[in-house]
Amino acid sequence: MGEMAPDEFVIHNGRLIDPSAGVDRVGWLAVRGGRIAAVGWDDSPPKSPRAIDAMGLIVAPGLIDIHVHLREPGQTHKEDIASGSRAAAAGGFTAVCCMPNTAPALDTPEVVQHVIRRAAEVGLCRVHPVAAATAGRAGRKPVDFAALKSAGAVAFSDDGDGIEDDAVCREVMLGIRAAGSVLFPHCEFKALSRRGHVHLGPVSERLGVVGYDPRGEEAMIERDVQLVAETGARYHVAHISTARGINLVAEAKRRGLPVTTEVCPHHLLLCDADVLRAGDVPDPNCKMSPPLRSPEDRDACRAAVRAGTIDCVVTDHAPHTAEEKNAGFIRAPMGIIGLETSLACAVRALLDPPRFDWPDLIERMSTAPARVLGLPGGALRCGADADIVLIDPHQEWVIQPELFLSRARNTPFGGWRVRGRAVGTLLGGRWTHQDECLRGRQPAR
Ligand SMILES: [Zn+2]
């Protein structure tokens, strides 16, 4: 190839993985004008004074997390679009979907557009808003789906709460079907789940606290699958957590219904017993909704990701302040963060080559999330935006919450020794994250 434009650079010697094209081989990739200009396998990549030697690194489409809470507007003491975007870039993410349980909720075109504008100003990560499915997420009056979709909403969810009323949920599905969008529900009947503090079982009994009953989640998935069969709406179950729920999704898929789902790393790595791992004092950083379930549920989640019944791995990144989380286990709010630990946790939970290798992991964390919500990205395609992650699959590191770029520290994984890390993130050809080891691989400028 010939001369390079000034804004062009090459990443060479990397293990290029593009699950959308079945690619997994060593090669080079040229970036020009913020886009992927060329990909090649020969040993003569374009000469570039700004070449990056990616020997030993994975070069993959930027990770996409379709379930995060950025807390803006309204709760920016926990996180905001800037701090959340920094955390996302550090975790290898080039796009996230933010959930609508903000204050106000993302239920009008104005608020949705505000989030999109603010994320563009920050410029560290693409942010696709998920709008509320009902006004104020109150579960009564469906929103204006077409107007919110035009404003940029990529899906609809009352995340944090289920849409309990059957008639309202049917109306929501019909509206979403008409708008050509996706329902992305938090599945929970509260009268059944009792919204306990710990999964219903030996640990809730030992602590003498209300048990979080899995039937609340499973019953709503069951009802919704019926409504999907009636309405034909695209349907993506948020943060699935139980073996029975997974079976319901598997059965819906067998029937050919437009149903997909996702799971969080904590539901792959932890179970209810971990709430008490520090002794008899329950850990508020093991408190979330849905809760850490039984060991059997955890194992079923892992198996279902590997089998493809669970389509995506997402964080449900839910920042809270230390004061909020330290208010005592019962009073502590639900949720943990995950953007800066998701990749390494997924590696630990899932990677099992050759049965489940890096291309499978990238599929669940980039290609499938893009496909499920119809987002750009998830591929290394010539002409597409150069949204790329460079991963060191061997780097061992210790999770140190005090070093997080997120404003929050509420993780159960502090102190864990893990393997695999995003060492560089490119957004539209611009570095949004580079760690020390990557700087050493480029000529000084
Ligand atoms: Zn959530």
PDB file of C-alpha atoms in Angstrom, residues 44-294:
ATOM      1  CA  SER A  44       3.276  -5.580   4.628  1.00  0.00           C
ATOM      2  CA  PRO A  45       0.835  -3.219   6.306  1.00  0.00           C
ATOM      3  CA  PRO A  46       0.871   0.399   5.149  1.00  0.00           C
ATOM      4  CA  LYS A  47       4.017   2.196   6.352  1.00  0.00           C
ATOM      5  CA  SER A  48       3.041   4.499   9.161  1.00  0.00           C
ATOM      6  CA  PRO A  49       5.125   6.677  11.447  1.00  0.00           C
ATOM      7  CA  ARG A  50       2.368   6.143  13.993  1.00  0.00           C
ATOM      8  CA  ALA A  51       2.250   2.360  13.971  1.00  0.00           C
ATOM      9  CA  ILE A  52       1.173   0.555  17.110  1.00  0.00           C
ATOM     10  CA  ASP A  53       2.654  -2.855  17.746  1.00  0.00           C
ATOM     11  CA  ALA A  54      -0.202  -4.991  19.032  1.00  0.00           C
ATOM     12  CA  MET A  55       1.811  -8.206  19.269  1.00  0.00           C
ATOM     13  CA  GLY A  56       0.138 -10.394  21.896  1.00  0.00           C
ATOM     14  CA  LEU A  57      -2.936  -8.149  22.092  1.00  0.00           C
ATOM     15  CA  ILE A  58      -6.475  -8.739  20.892  1.00  0.00           C
ATOM     16  CA  VAL A  59      -7.893  -6.105  18.528  1.00  0.00           C
ATOM     17  CA  ALA A  60     -11.676  -6.261  18.643  1.00  0.00           C
ATOM     18  CA  PRO A  61     -14.752  -4.112  18.098  1.00  0.00           C
ATOM     19  CA  GLY A  62     -15.271  -1.787  21.083  1.00  0.00           C
ATOM     20  CA  LEU A  63     -17.260  -3.389  23.879  1.00  0.00           C
ATOM     21  CA  ILE A  64     -20.925  -2.399  24.165  1.00  0.00           C
ATOM     22  CA  ASP A  65     -22.772  -2.417  27.496  1.00  0.00           C
ATOM     23  CA  ILE A  66     -26.482  -2.024  26.907  1.00  0.00           C
ATOM     24  CA  HIS A  67     -27.428  -1.793  30.601  1.00  0.00           C
ATOM     25  CA  VAL A  68     -25.865   0.982  32.693  1.00  0.00           C
ATOM     26  CA  HIS A  69     -27.094   3.673  35.054  1.00  0.00           C
ATOM     27  CA  LEU A  70     -25.365   7.015  34.513  1.00  0.00           C
ATOM     28  CA  ARG A  71     -27.536   8.833  37.127  1.00  0.00           C
ATOM     29  CA  GLU A  72     -27.812  12.029  35.075  1.00  0.00           C
ATOM     30  CA  PRO A  73     -30.030  13.979  35.331  1.00  0.00           C
ATOM     31  CA  GLY A  74     -30.846  14.176  38.988  1.00  0.00           C
ATOM     32  CA  GLN A  75     -28.451  11.945  40.919  1.00  0.00           C
ATOM     33  CA  THR A  76     -25.070  13.226  39.844  1.00  0.00           C
ATOM     34  CA  HIS A  77     -23.670  12.819  43.364  1.00  0.00           C
ATOM     35  CA  LYS A  78     -23.561   9.083  42.470  1.00  0.00           C
ATOM     36  CA  GLU A  79     -22.272   9.344  38.879  1.00  0.00           C
ATOM     37  CA  ASP A  80     -22.739  11.563  35.850  1.00  0.00           C
ATOM     38  CA  ILE A  81     -22.369  11.222  32.114  1.00  0.00           C
ATOM     39  CA  ALA A  82     -18.736  12.417  32.227  1.00  0.00           C
ATOM     40  CA  SER A  83     -17.547  10.118  35.024  1.00  0.00           C
ATOM     41  CA  GLY A  84     -19.570   7.193  33.681  1.00  0.00           C
ATOM     42  CA  SER A  85     -18.120   7.728  30.193  1.00  0.00           C
ATOM     43  CA  ARG A  86     -14.577   7.764  31.604  1.00  0.00           C
ATOM     44  CA  ALA A  87     -15.252   4.511  33.456  1.00  0.00           C
ATOM     45  CA  ALA A  88     -16.726   2.975  30.311  1.00  0.00           C
ATOM     46  CA  ALA A  89     -13.697   3.913  28.179  1.00  0.00           C
ATOM     47  CA  ALA A  90     -11.340   2.495  30.824  1.00  0.00           C
ATOM     48  CA  GLY A  91     -13.294  -0.752  30.731  1.00  0.00           C
ATOM     49  CA  GLY A  92     -12.939  -1.063  26.947  1.00  0.00           C
ATOM     50  CA  PHE A  93     -16.445   0.162  26.114  1.00  0.00           C
ATOM     51  CA  THR A  94     -17.161   2.416  23.155  1.00  0.00           C
ATOM     52  CA  ALA A  95     -20.940   2.469  23.622  1.00  0.00           C
ATOM     53  CA  VAL A  96     -23.360   2.120  26.508  1.00  0.00           C
ATOM     54  CA  CYS A  97     -27.125   2.285  26.871  1.00  0.00           C
ATOM     55  CA  CYS A  98     -28.248   4.312  29.875  1.00  0.00           C
ATOM     56  CA  MET A  99     -31.352   3.398  31.812  1.00  0.00           C
ATOM     57  CA  PRO A 100     -34.211   5.858  32.414  1.00  0.00           C
ATOM     58  CA  ASN A 101     -34.550   5.747  36.218  1.00  0.00           C
ATOM     59  CA  THR A 102     -33.110   9.238  36.536  1.00  0.00           C
ATOM     60  CA  ALA A 103     -34.771  12.322  38.036  1.00  0.00           C
ATOM     61  CA  PRO A 104     -36.688  13.242  36.000  1.00  0.00           C
ATOM     62  CA  ALA A 105     -37.105   9.872  34.291  1.00  0.00           C
ATOM     63  CA  LEU A 106     -36.145   9.651  30.611  1.00  0.00           C
ATOM     64  CA  ASP A 107     -39.771   9.790  29.485  1.00  0.00           C
ATOM     65  CA  THR A 108     -39.817  12.867  27.250  1.00  0.00           C
ATOM     66  CA  PRO A 109     -37.909  13.685  24.040  1.00  0.00           C
ATOM     67  CA  GLU A 110     -36.354  16.712  25.771  1.00  0.00           C
ATOM     68  CA  VAL A 111     -34.655  14.686  28.526  1.00  0.00           C
ATOM     69  CA  VAL A 112     -33.533  12.016  26.060  1.00  0.00           C
ATOM     70  CA  GLN A 113     -32.002  14.668  23.811  1.00  0.00           C
ATOM     71  CA  HIS A 114     -30.324  16.305  26.799  1.00  0.00           C
ATOM     72  CA  VAL A 115     -28.550  13.032  27.634  1.00  0.00           C
ATOM     73  CA  ILE A 116     -27.439  12.569  24.015  1.00  0.00           C
ATOM     74  CA  ARG A 117     -26.158  16.160  23.806  1.00  0.00           C
ATOM     75  CA  ARG A 118     -24.287  15.919  27.081  1.00  0.00           C
ATOM     76  CA  ALA A 119     -22.679  12.576  26.109  1.00  0.00           C
ATOM     77  CA  ALA A 120     -21.543  14.070  22.786  1.00  0.00           C
ATOM     78  CA  GLU A 121     -19.949  17.028  24.623  1.00  0.00           C
ATOM     79  CA  VAL A 122     -18.060  14.623  26.877  1.00  0.00           C
ATOM     80  CA  GLY A 123     -17.087  12.599  23.808  1.00  0.00           C
ATOM     81  CA  LEU A 124     -15.605   9.565  25.559  1.00  0.00           C
ATOM     82  CA  CYS A 125     -18.278   6.978  24.822  1.00  0.00           C
ATOM     83  CA  ARG A 126     -21.390   6.712  22.678  1.00  0.00           C
ATOM     84  CA  VAL A 127     -24.429   6.881  24.946  1.00  0.00           C
ATOM     85  CA  HIS A 128     -27.733   5.487  23.668  1.00  0.00           C
ATOM     86  CA  PRO A 129     -30.632   6.285  25.999  1.00  0.00           C
ATOM     87  CA  VAL A 130     -33.217   3.694  26.923  1.00  0.00           C
ATOM     88  CA  ALA A 131     -36.435   5.633  27.525  1.00  0.00           C
ATOM     89  CA  ALA A 132     -39.073   4.845  30.120  1.00  0.00           C
ATOM     90  CA  ALA A 133     -41.893   2.612  28.877  1.00  0.00           C
ATOM     91  CA  THR A 134     -44.519   4.387  30.992  1.00  0.00           C
ATOM     92  CA  ALA A 135     -44.789   7.989  32.175  1.00  0.00           C
ATOM     93  CA  GLY A 136     -42.590   8.513  35.220  1.00  0.00           C
ATOM     94  CA  ARG A 137     -41.898   4.732  35.164  1.00  0.00           C
ATOM     95  CA  ALA A 138     -45.122   4.469  37.153  1.00  0.00           C
ATOM     96  CA  GLY A 139     -46.491   1.519  35.175  1.00  0.00           C
ATOM     97  CA  ARG A 140     -49.772   3.204  34.218  1.00  0.00           C
ATOM     98  CA  LYS A 141     -49.603   5.369  31.098  1.00  0.00           C
ATOM     99  CA  PRO A 142     -47.516   4.285  28.090  1.00  0.00           C
ATOM    100  CA  VAL A 143     -45.143   6.933  26.738  1.00  0.00           C
ATOM    101  CA  ASP A 144     -45.113   8.345  23.201  1.00  0.00           C
ATOM    102  CA  PHE A 145     -42.908   5.639  21.701  1.00  0.00           C
ATOM    103  CA  ALA A 146     -42.568   7.177  18.225  1.00  0.00           C
ATOM    104  CA  ALA A 147     -41.580  10.605  19.569  1.00  0.00           C
ATOM    105  CA  LEU A 148     -39.034   9.132  21.972  1.00  0.00           C
ATOM    106  CA  LYS A 149     -37.592   6.900  19.276  1.00  0.00           C
ATOM    107  CA  SER A 150     -37.212   9.931  16.982  1.00  0.00           C
ATOM    108  CA  ALA A 151     -35.422  11.715  19.844  1.00  0.00           C
ATOM    109  CA  GLY A 152     -32.886   8.893  19.993  1.00  0.00           C
ATOM    110  CA  ALA A 153     -34.238   6.285  22.427  1.00  0.00           C
ATOM    111  CA  VAL A 154     -33.046   2.840  21.345  1.00  0.00           C
ATOM    112  CA  ALA A 155     -35.355   0.789  23.586  1.00  0.00           C
ATOM    113  CA  PHE A 156     -37.944   1.163  26.364  1.00  0.00           C
ATOM    114  CA  SER A 157     -37.777   0.049  29.994  1.00  0.00           C
ATOM    115  CA  ASP A 158     -39.170   0.868  33.425  1.00  0.00           C
ATOM    116  CA  ASP A 159     -35.944  -0.674  34.797  1.00  0.00           C
ATOM    117  CA  GLY A 160     -36.009  -0.891  38.565  1.00  0.00           C
ATOM    118  CA  ASP A 161     -39.682  -1.803  38.405  1.00  0.00           C
ATOM    119  CA  GLY A 162     -41.774  -4.247  36.431  1.00  0.00           C
ATOM    120  CA  ILE A 163     -44.814  -3.250  34.372  1.00  0.00           C
ATOM    121  CA  GLU A 164     -47.207  -5.197  36.581  1.00  0.00           C
ATOM    122  CA  ASP A 165     -50.564  -4.387  34.988  1.00  0.00           C
ATOM    123  CA  ASP A 166     -51.319  -6.864  32.177  1.00  0.00           C
ATOM    124  CA  ALA A 167     -53.383  -4.411  30.132  1.00  0.00           C
ATOM    125  CA  VAL A 168     -50.735  -1.686  30.376  1.00  0.00           C
ATOM    126  CA  CYS A 169     -47.988  -4.104  29.393  1.00  0.00           C
ATOM    127  CA  ARG A 170     -49.992  -5.278  26.368  1.00  0.00           C
ATOM    128  CA  GLU A 171     -50.548  -1.657  25.331  1.00  0.00           C
ATOM    129  CA  VAL A 172     -46.810  -0.949  25.779  1.00  0.00           C
ATOM    130  CA  MET A 173     -45.890  -3.919  23.594  1.00  0.00           C
ATOM    131  CA  LEU A 174     -48.334  -2.868  20.872  1.00  0.00           C
ATOM    132  CA  GLY A 175     -46.928   0.681  20.921  1.00  0.00           C
ATOM    133  CA  ILE A 176     -43.350  -0.570  20.777  1.00  0.00           C
ATOM    134  CA  ARG A 177     -44.210  -2.959  17.970  1.00  0.00           C
ATOM    135  CA  ALA A 178     -45.759  -0.090  16.000  1.00  0.00           C
ATOM    136  CA  ALA A 179     -42.712   2.121  16.612  1.00  0.00           C
ATOM    137  CA  GLY A 180     -40.338  -0.666  15.589  1.00  0.00           C
ATOM    138  CA  SER A 181     -38.451  -0.628  18.885  1.00  0.00           C
ATOM    139  CA  VAL A 182     -37.645  -3.041  21.720  1.00  0.00           C
ATOM    140  CA  LEU A 183     -39.173  -3.606  25.172  1.00  0.00           C
ATOM    141  CA  PHE A 184     -36.308  -4.064  27.667  1.00  0.00           C
ATOM    142  CA  PRO A 185     -38.131  -4.939  30.884  1.00  0.00           C
ATOM    143  CA  HIS A 186     -37.128  -5.349  34.485  1.00  0.00           C
ATOM    144  CA  CYS A 187     -39.194  -8.455  35.267  1.00  0.00           C
ATOM    145  CA  GLU A 188     -40.618  -8.445  38.770  1.00  0.00           C
ATOM    146  CA  PHE A 189     -44.038  -8.751  40.400  1.00  0.00           C
ATOM    147  CA  LYS A 190     -43.347  -7.196  43.774  1.00  0.00           C
ATOM    148  CA  ALA A 191     -46.140  -9.004  45.585  1.00  0.00           C
ATOM    149  CA  LEU A 192     -44.420 -12.258  44.613  1.00  0.00           C
ATOM    150  CA  SER A 193     -40.765 -11.244  44.906  1.00  0.00           C
ATOM    151  CA  ARG A 194     -41.401  -9.366  48.179  1.00  0.00           C
ATOM    152  CA  ARG A 195     -38.340  -7.329  47.145  1.00  0.00           C
ATOM    153  CA  GLY A 196     -36.325  -8.965  49.878  1.00  0.00           C
ATOM    154  CA  HIS A 197     -32.818  -8.108  50.939  1.00  0.00           C
ATOM    155  CA  VAL A 198     -31.217 -11.447  50.031  1.00  0.00           C
ATOM    156  CA  HIS A 199     -32.301 -14.301  47.735  1.00  0.00           C
ATOM    157  CA  LEU A 200     -34.974 -16.449  49.434  1.00  0.00           C
ATOM    158  CA  GLY A 201     -33.107 -19.422  50.872  1.00  0.00           C
ATOM    159  CA  PRO A 202     -30.711 -20.502  53.610  1.00  0.00           C
ATOM    160  CA  VAL A 203     -28.919 -17.138  53.727  1.00  0.00           C
ATOM    161  CA  SER A 204     -32.079 -15.050  54.102  1.00  0.00           C
ATOM    162  CA  GLU A 205     -33.235 -17.490  56.774  1.00  0.00           C
ATOM    163  CA  ARG A 206     -29.972 -17.328  58.660  1.00  0.00           C
ATOM    164  CA  LEU A 207     -30.048 -13.537  58.596  1.00  0.00           C
ATOM    165  CA  GLY A 208     -33.714 -13.443  59.463  1.00  0.00           C
ATOM    166  CA  VAL A 209     -34.466 -10.986  56.648  1.00  0.00           C
ATOM    167  CA  VAL A 210     -37.162 -10.957  53.993  1.00  0.00           C
ATOM    168  CA  GLY A 211     -36.172 -13.364  51.198  1.00  0.00           C
ATOM    169  CA  TYR A 212     -36.181 -12.108  47.592  1.00  0.00           C
ATOM    170  CA  ASP A 213     -38.389 -14.713  45.931  1.00  0.00           C
ATOM    171  CA  PRO A 214     -37.344 -15.696  42.372  1.00  0.00           C
ATOM    172  CA  ARG A 215     -40.986 -16.359  41.454  1.00  0.00           C
ATOM    173  CA  GLY A 216     -41.508 -12.602  41.106  1.00  0.00           C
ATOM    174  CA  GLU A 217     -39.042 -12.530  38.212  1.00  0.00           C
ATOM    175  CA  GLU A 218     -40.074 -15.817  36.642  1.00  0.00           C
ATOM    176  CA  ALA A 219     -43.802 -15.103  36.703  1.00  0.00           C
ATOM    177  CA  MET A 220     -43.337 -11.855  34.808  1.00  0.00           C
ATOM    178  CA  ILE A 221     -41.133 -13.449  32.161  1.00  0.00           C
ATOM    179  CA  GLU A 222     -43.811 -16.117  31.761  1.00  0.00           C
ATOM    180  CA  ARG A 223     -46.621 -13.575  31.377  1.00  0.00           C
ATOM    181  CA  ASP A 224     -44.578 -11.433  29.014  1.00  0.00           C
ATOM    182  CA  VAL A 225     -43.715 -14.326  26.705  1.00  0.00           C
ATOM    183  CA  GLN A 226     -47.458 -14.856  26.285  1.00  0.00           C
ATOM    184  CA  LEU A 227     -47.897 -11.168  25.445  1.00  0.00           C
ATOM    185  CA  VAL A 228     -44.996 -11.309  22.982  1.00  0.00           C
ATOM    186  CA  ALA A 229     -46.709 -14.226  21.257  1.00  0.00           C
ATOM    187  CA  GLU A 230     -49.886 -12.109  21.048  1.00  0.00           C
ATOM    188  CA  THR A 231     -48.362  -8.788  20.027  1.00  0.00           C
ATOM    189  CA  GLY A 232     -45.170  -9.705  18.146  1.00  0.00           C
ATOM    190  CA  ALA A 233     -43.169  -7.078  20.058  1.00  0.00           C
ATOM    191  CA  ARG A 234     -39.358  -7.364  20.219  1.00  0.00           C
ATOM    192  CA  TYR A 235     -38.553  -8.243  23.790  1.00  0.00           C
ATOM    193  CA  HIS A 236     -35.221  -8.289  25.702  1.00  0.00           C
ATOM    194  CA  VAL A 237     -35.321  -9.476  29.328  1.00  0.00           C
ATOM    195  CA  ALA A 238     -33.056  -7.344  31.550  1.00  0.00           C
ATOM    196  CA  HIS A 239     -30.537  -8.954  33.936  1.00  0.00           C
ATOM    197  CA  ILE A 240     -31.916 -12.506  34.024  1.00  0.00           C
ATOM    198  CA  SER A 241     -30.875 -14.365  37.174  1.00  0.00           C
ATOM    199  CA  THR A 242     -32.634 -17.714  37.605  1.00  0.00           C
ATOM    200  CA  ALA A 243     -32.456 -21.135  35.988  1.00  0.00           C
ATOM    201  CA  ARG A 244     -36.219 -21.226  35.519  1.00  0.00           C
ATOM    202  CA  GLY A 245     -36.246 -17.789  33.892  1.00  0.00           C
ATOM    203  CA  ILE A 246     -33.559 -18.963  31.489  1.00  0.00           C
ATOM    204  CA  ASN A 247     -35.674 -22.011  30.616  1.00  0.00           C
ATOM    205  CA  LEU A 248     -38.613 -19.734  29.821  1.00  0.00           C
ATOM    206  CA  VAL A 249     -36.436 -17.692  27.463  1.00  0.00           C
ATOM    207  CA  ALA A 250     -35.027 -20.840  25.864  1.00  0.00           C
ATOM    208  CA  GLU A 251     -38.557 -22.131  25.279  1.00  0.00           C
ATOM    209  CA  ALA A 252     -39.649 -18.784  23.779  1.00  0.00           C
ATOM    210  CA  LYS A 253     -36.667 -18.884  21.429  1.00  0.00           C
ATOM    211  CA  ARG A 254     -37.563 -22.432  20.391  1.00  0.00           C
ATOM    212  CA  ARG A 255     -41.022 -21.158  19.498  1.00  0.00           C
ATOM    213  CA  GLY A 256     -39.380 -18.561  17.269  1.00  0.00           C
ATOM    214  CA  LEU A 257     -40.515 -15.584  19.358  1.00  0.00           C
ATOM    215  CA  PRO A 258     -38.445 -12.370  19.150  1.00  0.00           C
ATOM    216  CA  VAL A 259     -37.028 -12.807  22.656  1.00  0.00           C
ATOM    217  CA  THR A 260     -33.449 -12.178  23.848  1.00  0.00           C
ATOM    218  CA  THR A 261     -31.798 -11.717  27.240  1.00  0.00           C
ATOM    219  CA  GLU A 262     -28.686 -10.662  29.139  1.00  0.00           C
ATOM    220  CA  VAL A 263     -26.862 -11.429  32.389  1.00  0.00           C
ATOM    221  CA  CYS A 264     -24.497  -9.514  34.677  1.00  0.00           C
ATOM    222  CA  PRO A 265     -20.989 -10.686  35.663  1.00  0.00           C
ATOM    223  CA  HIS A 266     -21.975 -10.772  39.350  1.00  0.00           C
ATOM    224  CA  HIS A 267     -24.697 -13.303  38.600  1.00  0.00           C
ATOM    225  CA  LEU A 268     -22.071 -15.442  36.849  1.00  0.00           C
ATOM    226  CA  LEU A 269     -19.479 -15.256  39.637  1.00  0.00           C
ATOM    227  CA  LEU A 270     -21.342 -14.929  42.932  1.00  0.00           C
ATOM    228  CA  CYS A 271     -24.264 -16.513  44.757  1.00  0.00           C
ATOM    229  CA  ASP A 272     -26.296 -15.814  47.881  1.00  0.00           C
ATOM    230  CA  ALA A 273     -23.667 -17.367  50.169  1.00  0.00           C
ATOM    231  CA  ASP A 274     -21.235 -14.627  49.088  1.00  0.00           C
ATOM    232  CA  VAL A 275     -23.392 -12.066  50.885  1.00  0.00           C
ATOM    233  CA  LEU A 276     -21.924 -13.536  54.085  1.00  0.00           C
ATOM    234  CA  ARG A 277     -18.393 -14.199  52.875  1.00  0.00           C
ATOM    235  CA  ALA A 278     -16.977 -11.733  55.417  1.00  0.00           C
ATOM    236  CA  GLY A 279     -18.587 -13.628  58.292  1.00  0.00           C
ATOM    237  CA  ASP A 280     -22.016 -12.957  59.698  1.00  0.00           C
ATOM    238  CA  VAL A 281     -22.120  -9.333  58.622  1.00  0.00           C
ATOM    239  CA  PRO A 282     -23.814  -9.112  55.223  1.00  0.00           C
ATOM    240  CA  ASP A 283     -21.950  -7.126  52.556  1.00  0.00           C
ATOM    241  CA  PRO A 284     -23.950  -4.217  51.089  1.00  0.00           C
ATOM    242  CA  ASN A 285     -21.828  -4.539  47.940  1.00  0.00           C
ATOM    243  CA  CYS A 286     -23.504  -7.913  47.423  1.00  0.00           C
ATOM    244  CA  LYS A 287     -26.950  -6.325  47.498  1.00  0.00           C
ATOM    245  CA  MET A 288     -28.677  -5.704  44.186  1.00  0.00           C
ATOM    246  CA  SER A 289     -31.884  -6.367  42.261  1.00  0.00           C
ATOM    247  CA  PRO A 290     -32.233  -9.092  41.177  1.00  0.00           C
ATOM    248  CA  PRO A 291     -30.190 -10.465  44.078  1.00  0.00           C
ATOM    249  CA  LEU A 292     -27.336 -12.959  44.026  1.00  0.00           C
ATOM    250  CA  ARG A 293     -29.212 -16.228  43.580  1.00  0.00           C
ATOM    251  CA  SER A 294     -28.502 -19.864  44.467  1.00  0.00           C
TER     252      SER A 294
END
